[in-house]
Amino acid sequence: MHPTTPYQRNAHEDLAALLDAVTEYAEERIRMEPPLDRPRTQEDLDATLGRTITPGGVGGAEAMRLFADELAPACLSTDHPRFLSFIPCAPADAAVMFDLVVGASSIYAGSWLEGSGAVWAENQALRWVADLVGMPEQAGGVFVPGGTIGNLSALVAARATARHRAPEGVRPWRVAATGGAHSSIASACEVMDAELVGVPADDLGRLTGPALRAVLEAQGPETFFAVVATAGTTNFGIVDDLASVAAVCRELGVWFHVDGAYGGAGLAAPSVRDLFAGVEHCDSFIVDPHKWLFAPFDCCALLYREPALARAAHTQRAGYLDVLTEAPDWNPTDYSVGLTRRARGLPFWFSLVVNGTDAYSAAVERTLEVARFAEAEIGRRPHLELVRERDLSVVVFRRLGWTPAQYQAWSDAMLADELAFVVPTSHEGETLARFAIVNPATTEDDIRTILDTMDEDPAGLNAR
């Protein structure tokens, strides 16, 4: 009999105690009103914790204590109702709990052969999203880590398709988008050695068909392999004029990609569905359920009108993969950058099954209701001013008379007090305040409480 290693012994001898500690912590975290918490410095953590990874290990109980008592409080809770910066993540309880199951199940969800049950379920969730978009029955795709990989994967498929269809001697190398497109579009173009061509936005900050046509015709539509429209920009929540953009793309034969990483969830809300007219014509589409569809990190739904085009662009080939690539099965890794993948769409699927899609629509509508309140509340306060009427649930405003330093002091003081996390943003050289409201637990009282702090001198907030 071979002797067991310390790793094997540790894996099982302390299992009961460790299981109790982990499940107790997880249950408490799911049930509690989340604390906002605050960041700690590198020096502080070094001094408090020292070297946690040691030759002999410290055991499960002590490792859990280190995380629960020291590390977790040094991480902001993105599901806190007053975490209104960037785009928060407020996963449903069912999704969070099922994420534990996914982690414990050791499922490889890159191929149908190894994870058919998981892939089938993920495809059900993708179908719901595709139906919201209005994509045809044959549409399909994959869950990827986030919008950056989703956008990159869609553009890789677009370029491969354009090159395959281009006349001999023509290799399309350009992408068109406005300056409001997500930073990941520029990043994807850098990775692909493609040229990102800017299209002037209209007075509402939108990409429009006429402006797009002028740019494509001036530089040659045959040199472009994709146009990227945004369904809810990150900074302002602006939805581009999708219908007019789609018409130009169809006429000139350019791939139409819609980045709905944040705002695509608005498709589930009848009150704003009309803003997305034309999205049904897209060739590819992304939305991050971990943003506004109540899934845990990391989860981006990537969909293609014609999945075969994406498969031709992304399938990796090697001798040991022949059993997969030569089969007719739906293998998720054939539709994006990357081979190894966890079943990141399963928590989203599970929550949809548990709660039903009506509950999702109601939750999105609730956040829009709070955003409307925030807009109105800003309008009634004489020292505040709305920068732009909102499209979705992002509200950007200014505090009249404040300098950039005062905005930062205000933000820092609220975080130090663990009152709220609202970082400043900027637009056209001006520092501004911004709310991103995607958490159904955020209330009108939360908004009112935060706005009340703008009545005060930012330097005096910590004295309260």
GROMACS .gro file of C-alpha atoms in nm:
model
  464
    1MET     CA    1   0.000   0.000   0.000
    2HIS     CA    2   0.136   0.340  -0.093
    3PRO     CA    3   0.154   0.589   0.194
    4THR     CA    4  -0.081   0.887   0.166
    5THR     CA    5   0.063   1.233   0.115
    6PRO     CA    6  -0.005   1.518   0.357
    7TYR     CA    7  -0.230   1.670   0.090
    8GLN     CA    8  -0.441   1.355   0.073
    9ARG     CA    9  -0.465   1.336   0.450
   10ASN     CA   10  -0.561   1.702   0.482
   11ALA     CA   11  -0.818   1.662   0.207
   12HIS     CA   12  -1.022   1.416   0.410
   13GLU     CA   13  -0.929   1.410   0.779
   14ASP     CA   14  -1.056   1.764   0.844
   15LEU     CA   15  -1.333   1.745   0.590
   16ALA     CA   16  -1.626   1.752   0.834
   17ALA     CA   17  -1.500   2.052   1.027
   18LEU     CA   18  -1.404   2.238   0.713
   19LEU     CA   19  -1.739   2.162   0.551
   20ASP     CA   20  -1.918   2.300   0.856
   21ALA     CA   21  -1.706   2.615   0.853
   22VAL     CA   22  -1.752   2.679   0.483
   23THR     CA   23  -2.127   2.612   0.475
   24GLU     CA   24  -2.183   2.815   0.792
   25TYR     CA   25  -1.998   3.112   0.645
   26ALA     CA   26  -2.178   3.082   0.309
   27GLU     CA   27  -2.520   3.058   0.471
   28GLU     CA   28  -2.453   3.355   0.697
   29ARG     CA   29  -2.326   3.563   0.403
   30ILE     CA   30  -2.631   3.482   0.190
   31ARG     CA   31  -2.875   3.560   0.471
   32MET     CA   32  -2.715   3.879   0.602
   33GLU     CA   33  -2.760   4.238   0.495
   34PRO     CA   34  -2.419   4.273   0.327
   35PRO     CA   35  -2.170   4.508   0.488
   36LEU     CA   36  -2.009   4.759   0.253
   37ASP     CA   37  -1.663   4.709   0.412
   38ARG     CA   38  -1.357   4.899   0.292
   39PRO     CA   39  -1.018   4.840   0.129
   40ARG     CA   40  -0.699   4.795   0.329
   41THR     CA   41  -0.347   4.881   0.224
   42GLN     CA   42  -0.086   4.628   0.117
   43GLU     CA   43   0.125   4.728   0.419
   44ASP     CA   44  -0.165   4.677   0.659
   45LEU     CA   45  -0.246   4.330   0.526
   46ASP     CA   46   0.119   4.231   0.524
   47ALA     CA   47   0.163   4.341   0.883
   48THR     CA   48  -0.156   4.172   1.004
   49LEU     CA   49  -0.141   3.844   0.815
   50GLY     CA   50   0.223   3.788   0.726
   51ARG     CA   51   0.289   3.481   0.514
   52THR     CA   52  -0.024   3.266   0.499
   53ILE     CA   53   0.113   2.994   0.268
   54THR     CA   54   0.350   2.774   0.469
   55PRO     CA   55   0.516   2.434   0.419
   56GLY     CA   56   0.295   2.263   0.676
   57GLY     CA   57  -0.034   2.447   0.621
   58VAL     CA   58  -0.254   2.590   0.895
   59GLY     CA   59  -0.561   2.369   0.854
   60GLY     CA   60  -0.909   2.443   0.732
   61ALA     CA   61  -1.045   2.615   1.041
   62GLU     CA   62  -0.761   2.866   1.062
   63ALA     CA   63  -0.768   2.931   0.688
   64MET     CA   64  -1.139   3.009   0.709
   65ARG     CA   65  -1.078   3.238   1.004
   66LEU     CA   66  -0.815   3.429   0.807
   67PHE     CA   67  -1.059   3.480   0.522
   68ALA     CA   68  -1.368   3.560   0.728
   69ASP     CA   69  -1.201   3.789   0.983
   70GLU     CA   70  -0.933   3.962   0.777
   71LEU     CA   71  -0.968   3.920   0.401
   72ALA     CA   72  -1.342   3.936   0.338
   73PRO     CA   73  -1.385   4.268   0.526
   74ALA     CA   74  -1.110   4.409   0.302
   75CYS     CA   75  -1.325   4.343  -0.006
   76LEU     CA   76  -1.614   4.572  -0.095
   77SER     CA   77  -1.951   4.400  -0.121
   78THR     CA   78  -2.068   4.464  -0.475
   79ASP     CA   79  -2.417   4.351  -0.370
   80HIS     CA   80  -2.450   4.626  -0.109
   81PRO     CA   81  -2.752   4.844  -0.196
   82ARG     CA   82  -2.537   5.159  -0.183
   83PHE     CA   83  -2.260   5.018  -0.403
   84LEU     CA   84  -2.349   5.234  -0.703
   85SER     CA   85  -2.013   5.265  -0.881
   86PHE     CA   86  -1.890   5.102  -1.201
   87ILE     CA   87  -2.159   4.838  -1.267
   88PRO     CA   88  -2.242   4.648  -0.945
   89CYS     CA   89  -2.315   4.276  -0.913
   90ALA     CA   90  -2.620   4.176  -0.707
   91PRO     CA   91  -2.675   3.804  -0.760
   92ALA     CA   92  -3.000   3.634  -0.664
   93ASP     CA   93  -2.984   3.405  -0.362
   94ALA     CA   94  -3.067   3.101  -0.576
   95ALA     CA   95  -2.782   3.183  -0.816
   96VAL     CA   96  -2.533   3.226  -0.533
   97MET     CA   97  -2.630   2.900  -0.367
   98PHE     CA   98  -2.611   2.708  -0.692
   99ASP     CA   99  -2.266   2.852  -0.759
  100LEU     CA  100  -2.158   2.648  -0.456
  101VAL     CA  101  -2.300   2.340  -0.626
  102VAL     CA  102  -2.119   2.416  -0.951
  103GLY     CA  103  -1.789   2.456  -0.767
  104ALA     CA  104  -1.839   2.131  -0.580
  105SER     CA  105  -1.942   1.930  -0.885
  106SER     CA  106  -1.615   1.942  -1.082
  107ILE     CA  107  -1.796   1.983  -1.414
  108TYR     CA  108  -1.602   2.056  -1.730
  109ALA     CA  109  -1.844   2.247  -1.949
  110GLY     CA  110  -1.635   2.294  -2.261
  111SER     CA  111  -1.773   1.996  -2.450
  112TRP     CA  112  -2.101   1.811  -2.485
  113LEU     CA  113  -1.919   1.481  -2.433
  114GLU     CA  114  -1.800   1.577  -2.085
  115GLY     CA  115  -2.080   1.806  -1.968
  116SER     CA  116  -2.392   1.748  -2.174
  117GLY     CA  117  -2.630   1.815  -1.884
  118ALA     CA  118  -2.462   2.143  -1.797
  119VAL     CA  119  -2.434   2.250  -2.161
  120TRP     CA  120  -2.802   2.171  -2.221
  121ALA     CA  121  -2.904   2.384  -1.923
  122GLU     CA  122  -2.677   2.672  -2.024
  123ASN     CA  123  -2.825   2.662  -2.372
  124GLN     CA  124  -3.172   2.696  -2.221
  125ALA     CA  125  -3.061   3.017  -2.049
  126LEU     CA  126  -2.899   3.140  -2.370
  127ARG     CA  127  -3.224   3.072  -2.554
  128TRP     CA  128  -3.414   3.297  -2.312
  129VAL     CA  129  -3.168   3.578  -2.381
  130ALA     CA  130  -3.186   3.515  -2.757
  131ASP     CA  131  -3.565   3.538  -2.740
  132LEU     CA  132  -3.539   3.872  -2.559
  133VAL     CA  133  -3.314   3.999  -2.836
  134GLY     CA  134  -3.540   3.857  -3.106
  135MET     CA  135  -3.273   3.638  -3.263
  136PRO     CA  136  -3.380   3.345  -3.484
  137GLU     CA  137  -3.427   2.989  -3.367
  138GLN     CA  138  -3.086   2.875  -3.490
  139ALA     CA  139  -2.905   3.140  -3.282
  140GLY     CA  140  -2.675   3.014  -3.011
  141GLY     CA  141  -2.351   3.076  -2.831
  142VAL     CA  142  -2.170   3.035  -2.503
  143PHE     CA  143  -2.120   3.185  -2.159
  144VAL     CA  144  -1.776   3.348  -2.129
  145PRO     CA  145  -1.608   3.523  -1.833
  146GLY     CA  146  -1.712   3.878  -1.916
  147GLY     CA  147  -1.782   4.142  -2.177
  148THR     CA  148  -1.417   4.182  -2.273
  149ILE     CA  149  -1.388   3.819  -2.384
  150GLY     CA  150  -1.740   3.828  -2.528
  151ASN     CA  151  -1.662   4.130  -2.746
  152LEU     CA  152  -1.325   3.991  -2.851
  153SER     CA  153  -1.476   3.654  -2.945
  154ALA     CA  154  -1.754   3.817  -3.148
  155LEU     CA  155  -1.505   4.033  -3.334
  156VAL     CA  156  -1.281   3.734  -3.405
  157ALA     CA  157  -1.582   3.559  -3.562
  158ALA     CA  158  -1.671   3.875  -3.754
  159ARG     CA  159  -1.321   3.911  -3.897
  160ALA     CA  160  -1.294   3.546  -3.996
  161THR     CA  161  -1.631   3.569  -4.171
  162ALA     CA  162  -1.545   3.893  -4.352
  163ARG     CA  163  -1.212   3.757  -4.472
  164HIS     CA  164  -1.378   3.440  -4.598
  165ARG     CA  165  -1.635   3.642  -4.792
  166ALA     CA  166  -1.405   3.919  -4.919
  167PRO     CA  167  -1.292   3.932  -5.281
  168GLU     CA  168  -0.946   3.802  -5.355
  169GLY     CA  169  -0.678   4.040  -5.235
  170VAL     CA  170  -0.904   4.219  -4.984
  171ARG     CA  171  -0.850   4.162  -4.611
  172PRO     CA  172  -1.088   4.370  -4.397
  173TRP     CA  173  -0.907   4.513  -4.095
  174ARG     CA  174  -1.128   4.787  -3.951
  175VAL     CA  175  -1.397   4.817  -3.681
  176ALA     CA  176  -1.635   5.112  -3.650
  177ALA     CA  177  -1.775   5.243  -3.320
  178THR     CA  178  -1.832   5.568  -3.133
  179GLY     CA  179  -1.617   5.702  -2.852
  180GLY     CA  180  -1.886   5.580  -2.613
  181ALA     CA  181  -1.815   5.215  -2.693
  182HIS     CA  182  -1.672   5.013  -2.405
  183SER     CA  183  -1.295   5.021  -2.357
  184SER     CA  184  -1.285   4.648  -2.435
  185ILE     CA  185  -1.356   4.727  -2.801
  186ALA     CA  186  -1.034   4.926  -2.829
  187SER     CA  187  -0.856   4.652  -2.636
  188ALA     CA  188  -0.989   4.384  -2.872
  189CYS     CA  189  -0.871   4.583  -3.172
  190GLU     CA  190  -0.525   4.613  -3.016
  191VAL     CA  191  -0.511   4.238  -2.958
  192MET     CA  192  -0.630   4.167  -3.313
  193ASP     CA  193  -0.407   4.435  -3.471
  194ALA     CA  194  -0.721   4.590  -3.616
  195GLU     CA  195  -0.792   4.960  -3.666
  196LEU     CA  196  -1.071   5.112  -3.460
  197VAL     CA  197  -1.238   5.390  -3.657
  198GLY     CA  198  -1.441   5.642  -3.462
  199VAL     CA  199  -1.788   5.747  -3.572
  200PRO     CA  200  -1.918   6.085  -3.447
  201ALA     CA  201  -2.207   6.046  -3.206
  202ASP     CA  202  -2.527   6.248  -3.236
  203ASP     CA  203  -2.642   6.510  -2.986
  204LEU     CA  204  -2.772   6.231  -2.760
  205GLY     CA  205  -2.439   6.047  -2.763
  206ARG     CA  206  -2.565   5.769  -2.992
  207LEU     CA  207  -2.422   5.587  -3.290
  208THR     CA  208  -2.662   5.649  -3.580
  209GLY     CA  209  -2.701   5.507  -3.926
  210PRO     CA  210  -2.636   5.830  -4.121
  211ALA     CA  211  -2.311   5.902  -3.934
  212LEU     CA  212  -2.202   5.541  -3.975
  213ARG     CA  213  -2.278   5.543  -4.347
  214ALA     CA  214  -2.064   5.854  -4.397
  215VAL     CA  215  -1.764   5.692  -4.229
  216LEU     CA  216  -1.798   5.356  -4.403
  217GLU     CA  217  -1.842   5.508  -4.747
  218ALA     CA  218  -1.554   5.752  -4.697
  219GLN     CA  219  -1.309   5.478  -4.601
  220GLY     CA  220  -1.454   5.189  -4.798
  221PRO     CA  221  -1.706   4.945  -4.648
  222GLU     CA  222  -1.500   4.652  -4.776
  223THR     CA  223  -1.222   4.749  -4.533
  224PHE     CA  224  -1.449   4.700  -4.228
  225PHE     CA  225  -1.522   4.363  -4.075
  226ALA     CA  226  -1.754   4.484  -3.796
  227VAL     CA  227  -1.960   4.770  -3.660
  228VAL     CA  228  -2.006   4.779  -3.282
  229ALA     CA  229  -2.318   4.941  -3.140
  230THR     CA  230  -2.380   4.971  -2.769
  231ALA     CA  231  -2.706   4.890  -2.592
  232GLY     CA  232  -2.636   5.082  -2.272
  233THR     CA  233  -2.297   5.250  -2.248
  234THR     CA  234  -2.117   5.205  -1.918
  235ASN     CA  235  -2.069   5.570  -1.832
  236PHE     CA  236  -2.416   5.702  -1.926
  237GLY     CA  237  -2.631   5.401  -2.014
  238ILE     CA  238  -2.689   5.532  -2.368
  239VAL     CA  239  -2.858   5.300  -2.617
  240ASP     CA  240  -2.743   5.360  -2.974
  241ASP     CA  241  -2.990   5.403  -3.261
  242LEU     CA  242  -2.979   5.032  -3.331
  243ALA     CA  243  -3.240   5.023  -3.606
  244SER     CA  244  -3.066   5.275  -3.832
  245VAL     CA  245  -2.726   5.119  -3.767
  246ALA     CA  246  -2.860   4.773  -3.848
  247ALA     CA  247  -3.002   4.900  -4.178
  248VAL     CA  248  -2.666   5.040  -4.289
  249CYS     CA  249  -2.484   4.722  -4.187
  250ARG     CA  250  -2.727   4.507  -4.386
  251GLU     CA  251  -2.703   4.729  -4.692
  252LEU     CA  252  -2.323   4.745  -4.693
  253GLY     CA  253  -2.267   4.388  -4.579
  254VAL     CA  254  -2.082   4.457  -4.252
  255TRP     CA  255  -2.115   4.241  -3.939
  256PHE     CA  256  -2.340   4.411  -3.680
  257HIS     CA  257  -2.231   4.344  -3.322
  258VAL     CA  258  -2.428   4.479  -3.025
  259ASP     CA  259  -2.254   4.519  -2.691
  260GLY     CA  260  -2.527   4.496  -2.429
  261ALA     CA  261  -2.294   4.391  -2.147
  262TYR     CA  262  -2.464   4.626  -1.902
  263GLY     CA  263  -2.777   4.753  -2.073
  264GLY     CA  264  -2.890   4.441  -2.255
  265ALA     CA  265  -3.076   4.333  -1.943
  266GLY     CA  266  -3.317   4.617  -2.014
  267LEU     CA  267  -3.464   4.393  -2.284
  268ALA     CA  268  -3.644   4.215  -1.999
  269ALA     CA  269  -3.820   4.537  -1.896
  270PRO     CA  270  -4.128   4.630  -2.102
  271SER     CA  271  -4.098   4.995  -1.998
  272VAL     CA  272  -3.773   5.045  -2.194
  273ARG     CA  273  -3.795   4.769  -2.454
  274ASP     CA  274  -3.865   5.020  -2.732
  275LEU     CA  275  -3.517   5.171  -2.687
  276PHE     CA  276  -3.371   4.850  -2.831
  277ALA     CA  277  -3.563   4.852  -3.162
  278GLY     CA  278  -3.338   4.703  -3.428
  279VAL     CA  279  -3.134   4.483  -3.195
  280GLU     CA  280  -3.305   4.180  -3.347
  281HIS     CA  281  -3.097   4.232  -3.663
  282CYS     CA  282  -2.761   4.186  -3.490
  283ASP     CA  283  -2.512   3.924  -3.604
  284SER     CA  284  -2.377   3.888  -3.251
  285PHE     CA  285  -2.479   4.012  -2.908
  286ILE     CA  286  -2.347   4.007  -2.553
  287VAL     CA  287  -2.501   4.071  -2.212
  288ASP     CA  288  -2.342   4.015  -1.871
  289PRO     CA  289  -2.591   3.845  -1.636
  290HIS     CA  290  -2.351   3.931  -1.352
  291LYS     CA  291  -2.432   4.298  -1.411
  292TRP     CA  292  -2.809   4.346  -1.428
  293LEU     CA  293  -2.950   3.994  -1.449
  294PHE     CA  294  -2.860   3.889  -1.096
  295ALA     CA  295  -2.598   3.619  -1.158
  296PRO     CA  296  -2.268   3.588  -0.969
  297PHE     CA  297  -1.934   3.669  -1.130
  298ASP     CA  298  -1.821   3.572  -1.393
  299CYS     CA  299  -2.092   3.535  -1.655
  300CYS     CA  300  -2.132   3.690  -2.001
  301ALA     CA  301  -2.382   3.551  -2.251
  302LEU     CA  302  -2.243   3.562  -2.607
  303LEU     CA  303  -2.486   3.489  -2.890
  304TYR     CA  304  -2.451   3.455  -3.266
  305ARG     CA  305  -2.719   3.476  -3.534
  306GLU     CA  306  -2.531   3.206  -3.727
  307PRO     CA  307  -2.329   3.001  -3.478
  308ALA     CA  308  -2.161   2.803  -3.757
  309LEU     CA  309  -1.965   3.114  -3.849
  310ALA     CA  310  -1.833   3.144  -3.495
  311ARG     CA  311  -1.751   2.775  -3.484
  312ALA     CA  312  -1.546   2.806  -3.802
  313ALA     CA  313  -1.350   3.090  -3.644
  314HIS     CA  314  -1.293   2.947  -3.298
  315THR     CA  315  -1.266   2.568  -3.308
  316GLN     CA  316  -0.924   2.453  -3.188
  317ARG     CA  317  -0.781   2.146  -3.356
  318ALA     CA  318  -0.538   1.892  -3.216
  319GLY     CA  319  -0.506   1.515  -3.226
  320TYR     CA  320  -0.635   1.470  -2.874
  321LEU     CA  321  -0.937   1.688  -2.956
  322ASP     CA  322  -1.047   1.489  -3.262
  323VAL     CA  323  -1.311   1.305  -3.062
  324LEU     CA  324  -1.473   1.644  -2.998
  325THR     CA  325  -1.413   1.839  -3.317
  326GLU     CA  326  -1.526   1.555  -3.543
  327ALA     CA  327  -1.852   1.507  -3.353
  328PRO     CA  328  -2.172   1.697  -3.441
  329ASP     CA  329  -2.231   1.791  -3.076
  330TRP     CA  330  -2.263   2.146  -2.940
  331ASN     CA  331  -1.926   2.217  -2.778
  332PRO     CA  332  -1.926   2.560  -2.607
  333THR     CA  333  -1.553   2.609  -2.657
  334ASP     CA  334  -1.612   2.623  -3.033
  335TYR     CA  335  -1.779   2.962  -2.999
  336SER     CA  336  -1.531   3.182  -2.813
  337VAL     CA  337  -1.170   3.248  -2.731
  338GLY     CA  338  -1.055   2.982  -2.482
  339LEU     CA  339  -1.076   2.608  -2.441
  340THR     CA  340  -1.109   2.528  -2.071
  341ARG     CA  341  -1.429   2.654  -1.915
  342ARG     CA  342  -1.638   2.612  -1.603
  343ALA     CA  343  -2.016   2.591  -1.622
  344ARG     CA  344  -2.046   2.961  -1.547
  345GLY     CA  345  -2.396   2.984  -1.694
  346LEU     CA  346  -2.547   2.728  -1.457
  347PRO     CA  347  -2.613   2.960  -1.160
  348PHE     CA  348  -2.798   3.194  -1.398
  349TRP     CA  349  -2.998   2.903  -1.541
  350PHE     CA  350  -3.081   2.776  -1.191
  351SER     CA  351  -3.207   3.115  -1.076
  352LEU     CA  352  -3.423   3.152  -1.388
  353VAL     CA  353  -3.573   2.808  -1.322
  354VAL     CA  354  -3.631   2.882  -0.953
  355ASN     CA  355  -3.769   3.234  -0.985
  356GLY     CA  356  -3.924   3.244  -1.331
  357THR     CA  357  -3.869   3.508  -1.596
  358ASP     CA  358  -4.153   3.729  -1.469
  359ALA     CA  359  -3.957   3.783  -1.150
  360TYR     CA  360  -3.657   3.892  -1.355
  361SER     CA  361  -3.864   4.145  -1.546
  362ALA     CA  362  -4.008   4.278  -1.221
  363ALA     CA  363  -3.662   4.310  -1.064
  364VAL     CA  364  -3.524   4.504  -1.360
  365GLU     CA  365  -3.831   4.728  -1.358
  366ARG     CA  366  -3.777   4.794  -0.988
  367THR     CA  367  -3.424   4.925  -1.049
  368LEU     CA  368  -3.558   5.148  -1.326
  369GLU     CA  369  -3.818   5.282  -1.083
  370VAL     CA  370  -3.544   5.377  -0.836
  371ALA     CA  371  -3.342   5.535  -1.119
  372ARG     CA  372  -3.645   5.747  -1.211
  373PHE     CA  373  -3.670   5.855  -0.849
  374ALA     CA  374  -3.300   5.947  -0.843
  375GLU     CA  375  -3.342   6.156  -1.157
  376ALA     CA  376  -3.641   6.339  -1.009
  377GLU     CA  377  -3.472   6.389  -0.671
  378ILE     CA  378  -3.168   6.543  -0.838
  379GLY     CA  379  -3.396   6.773  -1.035
  380ARG     CA  380  -3.563   6.911  -0.723
  381ARG     CA  381  -3.237   6.996  -0.541
  382PRO     CA  382  -3.106   7.338  -0.649
  383HIS     CA  383  -2.739   7.253  -0.596
  384LEU     CA  384  -2.757   6.943  -0.818
  385GLU     CA  385  -2.801   6.922  -1.192
  386LEU     CA  386  -2.868   6.628  -1.423
  387VAL     CA  387  -2.607   6.599  -1.699
  388ARG     CA  388  -2.821   6.394  -1.937
  389GLU     CA  389  -3.164   6.238  -1.918
  390ARG     CA  390  -3.112   5.870  -1.854
  391ASP     CA  391  -3.194   5.592  -2.100
  392LEU     CA  392  -3.173   5.304  -1.852
  393SER     CA  393  -3.056   5.289  -1.489
  394VAL     CA  394  -2.737   5.499  -1.497
  395VAL     CA  395  -2.784   5.853  -1.366
  396VAL     CA  396  -2.506   6.110  -1.413
  397PHE     CA  397  -2.521   6.448  -1.242
  398ARG     CA  398  -2.310   6.735  -1.116
  399ARG     CA  399  -2.284   6.908  -0.782
  400LEU     CA  400  -2.276   7.274  -0.876
  401GLY     CA  401  -1.965   7.452  -0.756
  402TRP     CA  402  -1.758   7.146  -0.670
  403THR     CA  403  -1.404   7.092  -0.786
  404PRO     CA  404  -1.266   6.746  -0.878
  405ALA     CA  405  -1.097   6.737  -0.537
  406GLN     CA  406  -1.428   6.793  -0.363
  407TYR     CA  407  -1.595   6.511  -0.556
  408GLN     CA  408  -1.312   6.279  -0.455
  409ALA     CA  409  -1.322   6.390  -0.092
  410TRP     CA  410  -1.698   6.328  -0.086
  411SER     CA  411  -1.655   5.979  -0.233
  412ASP     CA  412  -1.366   5.892  -0.001
  413ALA     CA  413  -1.553   6.010   0.308
  414MET     CA  414  -1.860   5.799   0.229
  415LEU     CA  415  -1.647   5.489   0.179
  416ALA     CA  416  -1.448   5.556   0.497
  417ASP     CA  417  -1.778   5.578   0.685
  418GLU     CA  418  -1.899   5.264   0.504
  419LEU     CA  419  -2.204   5.465   0.405
  420ALA     CA  420  -2.186   5.417   0.028
  421PHE     CA  421  -1.950   5.352  -0.261
  422VAL     CA  422  -2.000   5.615  -0.529
  423VAL     CA  423  -1.685   5.711  -0.718
  424PRO     CA  424  -1.669   6.016  -0.946
  425THR     CA  425  -1.663   5.980  -1.322
  426SER     CA  426  -1.559   6.222  -1.596
  427HIS     CA  427  -1.703   6.338  -1.926
  428GLU     CA  428  -1.549   6.584  -2.169
  429GLY     CA  429  -1.299   6.691  -1.905
  430GLU     CA  430  -1.555   6.751  -1.630
  431THR     CA  431  -1.568   6.554  -1.305
  432LEU     CA  432  -1.919   6.430  -1.227
  433ALA     CA  433  -2.115   6.204  -0.993
  434ARG     CA  434  -2.275   5.885  -1.122
  435PHE     CA  435  -2.519   5.621  -0.994
  436ALA     CA  436  -2.539   5.277  -1.156
  437ILE     CA  437  -2.856   5.123  -1.014
  438VAL     CA  438  -2.882   4.751  -1.089
  439ASN     CA  439  -2.956   4.611  -0.745
  440PRO     CA  440  -3.327   4.557  -0.665
  441ALA     CA  441  -3.240   4.604  -0.298
  442THR     CA  442  -3.142   4.968  -0.359
  443THR     CA  443  -3.424   5.192  -0.236
  444GLU     CA  444  -3.537   5.550  -0.269
  445ASP     CA  445  -3.414   5.604   0.088
  446ASP     CA  446  -3.064   5.494  -0.015
  447ILE     CA  447  -3.063   5.749  -0.295
  448ARG     CA  448  -3.195   6.022  -0.068
  449THR     CA  449  -2.937   5.946   0.201
  450ILE     CA  450  -2.649   5.969  -0.046
  451LEU     CA  451  -2.776   6.291  -0.204
  452ASP     CA  452  -2.817   6.445   0.140
  453THR     CA  453  -2.441   6.418   0.191
  454MET     CA  454  -2.388   6.651  -0.103
  455ASP     CA  455  -2.543   6.931   0.101
  456GLU     CA  456  -2.237   6.919   0.325
  457ASP     CA  457  -1.874   7.023   0.296
  458PRO     CA  458  -1.698   6.702   0.182
  459ALA     CA  459  -1.417   6.760   0.431
  460GLY     CA  460  -1.665   6.741   0.717
  461LEU     CA  461  -1.831   6.410   0.635
  462ASN     CA  462  -1.603   6.198   0.853
  463ALA     CA  463  -1.688   6.411   1.154
  464ARG     CA  464  -2.048   6.288   1.152
   0.00000   0.00000   0.00000
